[in-house]
Short mmCIF file of C-alpha atoms (C1' of nucleotides) in Angstrom, two decimals:
data_model
loop_
_atom_site.label_atom_id
_atom_site.label_comp_id
_atom_site.label_asym_id
_atom_site.label_seq_id
_atom_site.Cartn_x
_atom_site.Cartn_y
_atom_site.Cartn_z
CA MET A 1 -25.36 5.71 21.16
CA GLY A 2 -28.85 5.50 19.58
CA GLN A 3 -31.00 2.18 19.85
CA GLY A 4 -30.31 -0.11 17.01
CA ASP A 5 -29.21 2.17 14.67
CA GLY A 6 -25.42 2.42 14.11
CA CYS A 7 -25.72 4.90 11.37
CA THR A 8 -23.75 7.46 12.62
CA VAL A 9 -20.77 5.24 13.23
CA ARG A 10 -21.40 4.42 9.43
CA GLU A 11 -20.88 8.00 8.45
CA VAL A 12 -17.26 8.04 10.02
CA LEU A 13 -16.77 4.96 8.42
CA ASP A 14 -17.55 6.10 5.03
CA ARG A 15 -15.05 8.79 5.48
CA VAL A 16 -12.08 6.81 6.87
CA GLY A 17 -13.02 3.44 5.79
CA GLY A 18 -11.10 3.26 2.85
CA LYS A 19 -8.17 1.28 2.53
CA TRP A 20 -5.66 4.32 3.06
CA SER A 21 -7.54 7.28 4.49
CA ILE A 22 -6.29 6.32 7.89
CA GLY A 23 -2.59 5.63 6.84
CA ILE A 24 -2.80 9.23 4.99
CA LEU A 25 -4.81 11.41 8.19
CA VAL A 26 -2.08 9.87 10.22
CA ALA A 27 0.34 10.94 8.22
CA ALA A 28 -0.96 14.38 8.28
CA CYS A 29 -1.88 14.77 11.58
CA GLN A 30 1.84 14.98 12.49
CA GLY A 31 2.02 17.99 10.65
CA PRO A 32 1.56 18.98 7.26
CA VAL A 33 2.89 16.76 4.63
CA ARG A 34 3.86 17.08 0.43
CA PHE A 35 2.64 14.43 -1.89
CA SER A 36 5.81 12.99 -2.27
CA GLU A 37 6.39 12.62 0.94
CA LEU A 38 2.84 10.74 1.97
CA GLU A 39 3.80 8.28 -1.12
CA ARG A 40 7.11 7.19 0.75
CA ARG A 41 5.21 7.25 4.24
CA VAL A 42 2.38 5.40 3.31
CA GLU A 43 3.47 1.72 2.43
CA GLY A 44 2.39 0.23 -0.60
CA ILE A 45 0.04 3.22 -1.84
CA SER A 46 -0.04 3.93 -5.88
CA ARG A 47 -0.46 7.44 -7.04
CA ARG A 48 -3.78 7.08 -8.02
CA MET A 49 -4.89 5.99 -5.21
CA LEU A 50 -3.00 8.75 -3.26
CA THR A 51 -4.66 11.05 -5.00
CA LEU A 52 -8.25 10.12 -4.77
CA THR A 53 -8.01 9.65 -1.32
CA LEU A 54 -6.61 12.95 -0.67
CA ARG A 55 -9.53 14.44 -2.61
CA ASN A 56 -11.80 12.60 -0.83
CA LEU A 57 -10.45 13.72 2.77
CA GLU A 58 -10.18 17.53 1.19
CA ARG A 59 -13.85 17.42 0.24
CA ASP A 60 -15.07 16.19 3.60
CA GLY A 61 -13.15 18.59 5.31
CA LEU A 62 -10.49 16.58 7.34
CA LEU A 63 -7.49 17.78 5.18
CA ARG A 64 -6.69 21.19 3.65
CA ARG A 65 -4.82 21.58 0.30
CA THR A 66 -2.36 24.60 -0.27
CA VAL A 67 -0.76 25.13 -3.41
CA HIS A 68 2.85 27.05 -3.56
CA PRO A 69 2.80 28.29 -6.77
CA THR A 70 6.56 27.99 -7.03
CA VAL A 71 8.45 25.75 -9.84
CA PRO A 72 8.48 22.95 -9.21
CA PRO A 73 5.01 23.01 -7.40
CA ARG A 74 5.06 22.46 -3.85
CA VAL A 75 1.50 21.01 -2.26
CA GLU A 76 0.83 20.79 1.07
CA TYR A 77 -1.71 18.58 2.82
CA ALA A 78 -2.89 19.96 6.56
CA ALA A 79 -4.77 17.88 8.80
CA THR A 80 -8.04 20.20 10.08
CA PRO A 81 -9.01 20.62 13.73
CA ILE A 82 -12.05 18.04 13.07
CA ALA A 83 -9.20 15.51 11.67
CA LEU A 84 -7.16 16.03 14.53
CA GLU A 85 -10.19 15.72 16.88
CA LEU A 86 -10.93 12.47 15.00
CA TYR A 87 -7.55 11.32 15.19
CA GLU A 88 -7.85 11.37 19.14
CA SER A 89 -10.79 9.22 19.17
CA LEU A 90 -9.11 6.77 16.55
CA VAL A 91 -7.03 6.12 19.70
CA ALA A 92 -9.30 4.03 21.70
CA LEU A 93 -10.07 1.88 18.85
CA THR A 94 -6.37 1.26 18.57
CA ASP A 95 -5.90 0.34 22.08
CA TRP A 96 -8.67 -1.72 21.68
CA ALA A 97 -7.21 -3.55 18.66
CA GLU A 98 -3.64 -3.82 20.76
CA ARG A 99 -5.54 -5.17 23.77
CA HIS A 100 -7.27 -8.16 21.69
CA HIS A 101 -5.47 -8.73 18.36
CA ARG A 102 -3.97 -11.69 20.15
CA THR A 103 -7.43 -12.97 21.43
CA ILE A 104 -8.66 -12.44 18.00
CA ALA A 105 -5.90 -13.83 15.85
CA ASP A 106 -6.64 -16.96 18.12
CA ALA A 107 -10.31 -17.22 17.50
CA ARG A 108 -9.70 -17.42 13.73
CA ALA A 109 -6.97 -20.15 14.24
CA ALA A 110 -9.68 -22.03 16.23
CA TYR A 111 -12.38 -21.11 14.09
CA ASP A 112 -10.73 -22.27 10.65
CA ARG A 113 -9.29 -25.42 12.48
CA SER A 114 -12.80 -26.21 13.57
CA ARG A 115 -14.15 -25.92 9.99
CA LYS A 116 -11.10 -27.78 8.33
CA ALA A 117 -12.10 -31.00 10.62
CA ALA A 118 -15.40 -30.79 10.26
CA PRO A 119 -16.71 -29.17 6.63
CA MET B 1 -0.83 5.63 18.80
CA GLY B 2 2.47 4.41 16.80
CA GLN B 3 4.49 6.46 14.60
CA GLY B 4 3.31 6.94 11.39
CA ASP B 5 1.32 3.33 10.85
CA GLY B 6 -2.29 3.44 11.32
CA CYS B 7 -1.92 -0.50 10.67
CA THR B 8 -3.61 -1.62 14.01
CA VAL B 9 -6.67 1.06 13.36
CA ARG B 10 -6.93 -0.69 10.08
CA GLU B 11 -7.04 -4.08 12.11
CA VAL B 12 -10.40 -2.90 13.35
CA LEU B 13 -11.85 -1.72 10.25
CA ASP B 14 -11.28 -4.82 8.61
CA ARG B 15 -13.37 -6.47 11.49
CA VAL B 16 -15.87 -4.08 11.60
CA GLY B 17 -15.62 -1.56 8.20
CA GLY B 18 -17.95 -3.82 6.29
CA LYS B 19 -21.33 -2.34 5.42
CA TRP B 20 -23.38 -4.34 7.98
CA SER B 21 -21.10 -5.17 11.01
CA ILE B 22 -21.63 -2.79 13.14
CA GLY B 23 -25.72 -2.82 12.83
CA ILE B 24 -25.24 -6.21 13.91
CA LEU B 25 -22.80 -5.63 16.54
CA VAL B 26 -24.99 -2.84 17.80
CA ALA B 27 -27.92 -5.29 18.11
CA ALA B 28 -26.18 -7.89 19.76
CA CYS B 29 -24.75 -5.64 22.45
CA GLN B 30 -27.94 -5.15 23.64
CA GLY B 31 -28.46 -9.06 24.65
CA PRO B 32 -28.60 -12.33 22.54
CA VAL B 33 -30.10 -11.85 19.39
CA ARG B 34 -32.00 -14.48 17.04
CA PHE B 35 -31.40 -14.85 13.10
CA SER B 36 -34.63 -13.51 12.15
CA GLU B 37 -34.63 -11.12 14.95
CA LEU B 38 -31.66 -9.23 13.25
CA GLU B 39 -33.02 -9.44 9.90
CA ARG B 40 -35.80 -7.53 10.99
CA ARG B 41 -33.63 -5.09 13.26
CA VAL B 42 -31.03 -4.99 10.63
CA GLU B 43 -32.73 -2.56 8.10
CA GLY B 44 -32.05 -3.59 4.47
CA ILE B 45 -29.82 -6.11 5.05
CA SER B 46 -30.02 -9.74 2.74
CA ARG B 47 -30.19 -13.00 4.19
CA ARG B 48 -27.28 -13.65 2.36
CA MET B 49 -24.89 -10.89 3.77
CA LEU B 50 -26.49 -11.18 7.38
CA THR B 51 -25.33 -15.04 7.48
CA LEU B 52 -21.96 -13.98 5.66
CA THR B 53 -21.35 -10.92 8.33
CA LEU B 54 -22.30 -13.28 11.15
CA ARG B 55 -19.92 -15.94 10.10
CA ASN B 56 -16.77 -13.55 9.99
CA LEU B 57 -18.16 -11.66 13.36
CA GLU B 58 -18.24 -15.29 14.76
CA ARG B 59 -14.87 -16.31 13.12
CA ASP B 60 -13.22 -13.18 14.84
CA GLY B 61 -14.32 -13.83 18.03
CA LEU B 62 -16.98 -11.19 18.75
CA LEU B 63 -19.85 -13.05 18.51
CA ARG B 64 -20.68 -16.50 20.00
CA ARG B 65 -23.49 -18.67 18.09
CA THR B 66 -25.27 -20.92 19.81
CA VAL B 67 -27.92 -23.42 18.52
CA HIS B 68 -30.81 -24.70 20.59
CA PRO B 69 -31.55 -28.16 19.17
CA THR B 70 -34.84 -27.74 19.13
CA VAL B 71 -37.69 -28.14 16.37
CA PRO B 72 -37.92 -25.45 14.74
CA PRO B 73 -34.32 -24.39 15.19
CA ARG B 74 -33.31 -21.76 17.36
CA VAL B 75 -30.16 -20.09 16.90
CA GLU B 76 -28.71 -17.06 19.00
CA TYR B 77 -25.95 -14.54 18.54
CA ALA B 78 -24.54 -13.14 21.47
CA ALA B 79 -21.88 -10.32 22.08
CA THR B 80 -18.68 -11.71 23.49
CA PRO B 81 -16.67 -9.53 26.16
CA ILE B 82 -14.55 -7.98 23.50
CA ALA B 83 -17.11 -6.74 21.49
CA LEU B 84 -18.96 -5.42 24.28
CA GLU B 85 -15.35 -3.45 24.79
CA LEU B 86 -15.29 -2.27 21.15
CA TYR B 87 -18.89 -1.18 21.27
CA GLU B 88 -17.62 1.15 24.41
CA SER B 89 -15.10 2.47 21.73
CA LEU B 90 -17.23 3.06 18.78
CA VAL B 91 -19.29 5.49 21.33
CA ALA B 92 -15.97 7.89 20.55
CA LEU B 93 -16.62 7.75 17.27
CA THR B 94 -20.11 8.22 17.14
CA ASP B 95 -19.61 11.65 19.07
CA TRP B 96 -17.18 12.69 16.83
CA ALA B 97 -19.55 12.23 13.80
CA GLU B 98 -22.53 13.85 15.78
CA ARG B 99 -20.64 16.91 16.67
CA HIS B 100 -19.02 17.58 13.10
CA HIS B 101 -21.60 15.68 10.49
CA ARG B 102 -22.94 19.24 9.89
CA THR B 103 -19.48 20.77 9.17
CA ILE B 104 -18.49 17.79 6.56
CA ALA B 105 -21.95 17.84 4.81
CA ASP B 106 -21.29 21.90 4.45
CA ALA B 107 -17.52 21.11 3.72
CA ARG B 108 -18.67 18.63 0.90
CA ALA B 109 -21.18 20.98 -0.33
CA ALA B 110 -18.26 23.89 -0.57
CA TYR B 111 -16.07 21.49 -2.60
CA ASP B 112 -18.73 20.48 -4.76
CA ARG B 113 -19.77 23.96 -5.48
CA SER B 114 -16.71 25.14 -6.67
CA ARG B 115 -15.91 22.17 -8.37
CA LYS B 116 -18.77 22.81 -10.76
CA ALA B 117 -17.99 26.28 -11.03
CA ALA B 118 -14.74 25.87 -12.49
CA PRO B 119 -14.06 22.67 -13.59
"C1'" DC C 1 -36.41 -21.10 11.21
"C1'" DA C 2 -31.85 -20.35 9.85
"C1'" DG C 3 -29.70 -21.10 6.52
"C1'" DT C 4 -26.91 -22.26 0.78
"C1'" DA C 5 -26.24 -21.90 -3.70
"C1'" DT C 6 -26.12 -19.21 -8.02
"C1'" DC C 7 -25.88 -15.26 -11.20
"C1'" DC C 8 -25.15 -10.75 -11.47
"C1'" DC C 9 -23.04 -6.19 -11.26
"C1'" DG C 10 -20.82 -1.68 -9.42
"C1'" DT C 11 -17.21 0.00 -7.17
"C1'" DC C 12 -12.62 -0.34 -5.06
"C1'" DA C 13 -8.32 -0.58 -6.34
"C1'" DG C 14 -3.71 -1.95 -9.06
"C1'" DA C 15 -0.94 -1.54 -13.15
"C1'" DT C 16 0.74 1.19 -16.81
"C1'" DA C 17 1.27 5.41 -19.67
"C1'" DC C 18 1.13 10.68 -20.30
"C1'" DT C 19 1.54 15.91 -18.56
"C1'" DG C 20 1.70 20.70 -17.01
"C1'" DC D 1 6.62 17.50 -8.54
"C1'" DA D 2 2.32 16.34 -8.20
"C1'" DG D 3 -0.79 15.13 -10.44
"C1'" DT D 4 -4.30 12.70 -14.90
"C1'" DA D 5 -6.21 8.70 -17.91
"C1'" DT D 6 -7.38 4.43 -19.11
"C1'" DC D 7 -7.86 -0.34 -18.98
"C1'" DT D 8 -8.32 -4.41 -15.76
"C1'" DG D 9 -9.09 -7.84 -12.52
"C1'" DA D 10 -10.86 -8.62 -7.67
"C1'" DC D 11 -14.57 -8.55 -4.67
"C1'" DG D 12 -18.63 -6.85 -2.07
"C1'" DG D 13 -22.97 -6.82 -2.02
"C1'" DG D 14 -27.96 -7.36 -4.12
"C1'" DA D 15 -31.81 -10.34 -6.05
"C1'" DT D 16 -33.47 -14.68 -6.23
"C1'" DA D 17 -34.18 -19.74 -5.74
"C1'" DC D 18 -33.51 -23.98 -2.73
"C1'" DT D 19 -33.01 -26.95 1.83
"C1'" DG D 20 -32.05 -29.44 6.92
#
DNA sequence: CAGTATCCCGTCAGATACTG
DNA sequence: CAGTATCTGACGGGATACTG
């Protein structure tokens, strides 16, 4: 990594840091998915946010949108090669979270307790 | 990684997804830093956001805050072991960004052009 | 030096309703 | 089915001023 920057990491976060981006990306990385399928698989997402996030991911070249001109319409979103690569890189982060989320939860609890005692 | 979740990755992002978290973390991972040093090294950050982000990172156990009771006061922030581990994992993301940011920029440009032509 | 305290605004995201 | 449009509130974050 550079010296004191963190800028390139920020570039990833600008792409993937949104509330829903990763959920969608993870789903699409298992294979092409339809709009309504995503609506079901990405728990809690609204139609609006699904559309917006899909557009951004498409814009950044992480998803490819394919419209099958049938009736009713059928639209599929597929992960691009670079999205699949990104998915691989996310594993390192996931592992970190899995290794330490207990520790982090404890740290939080301790911090909050010490602040409740002497504010 | 799990099946269709992405939840554990979100856990990382909740910690590190803020605008300034990574800049601070990267600085602190080179060795303990003082408040005013961070203010200079993390370009563009305000006092307010520096304080807030430091508190969150401390709360999550990613930084340890040490007050030296001298006058004038001297406060140092040191990365904890799990922060150093996280820093390692971020390298994978940085590499991804470095490999593809050209591609992404082009994808954006192409997308925006196609939208300007036929809106 | 190392912070707090306010005010303020823009963006993100939820709810709801409408459409090709 | 796969969206778009609009309104709204919450919150992240900037600018500024004050303090132990």
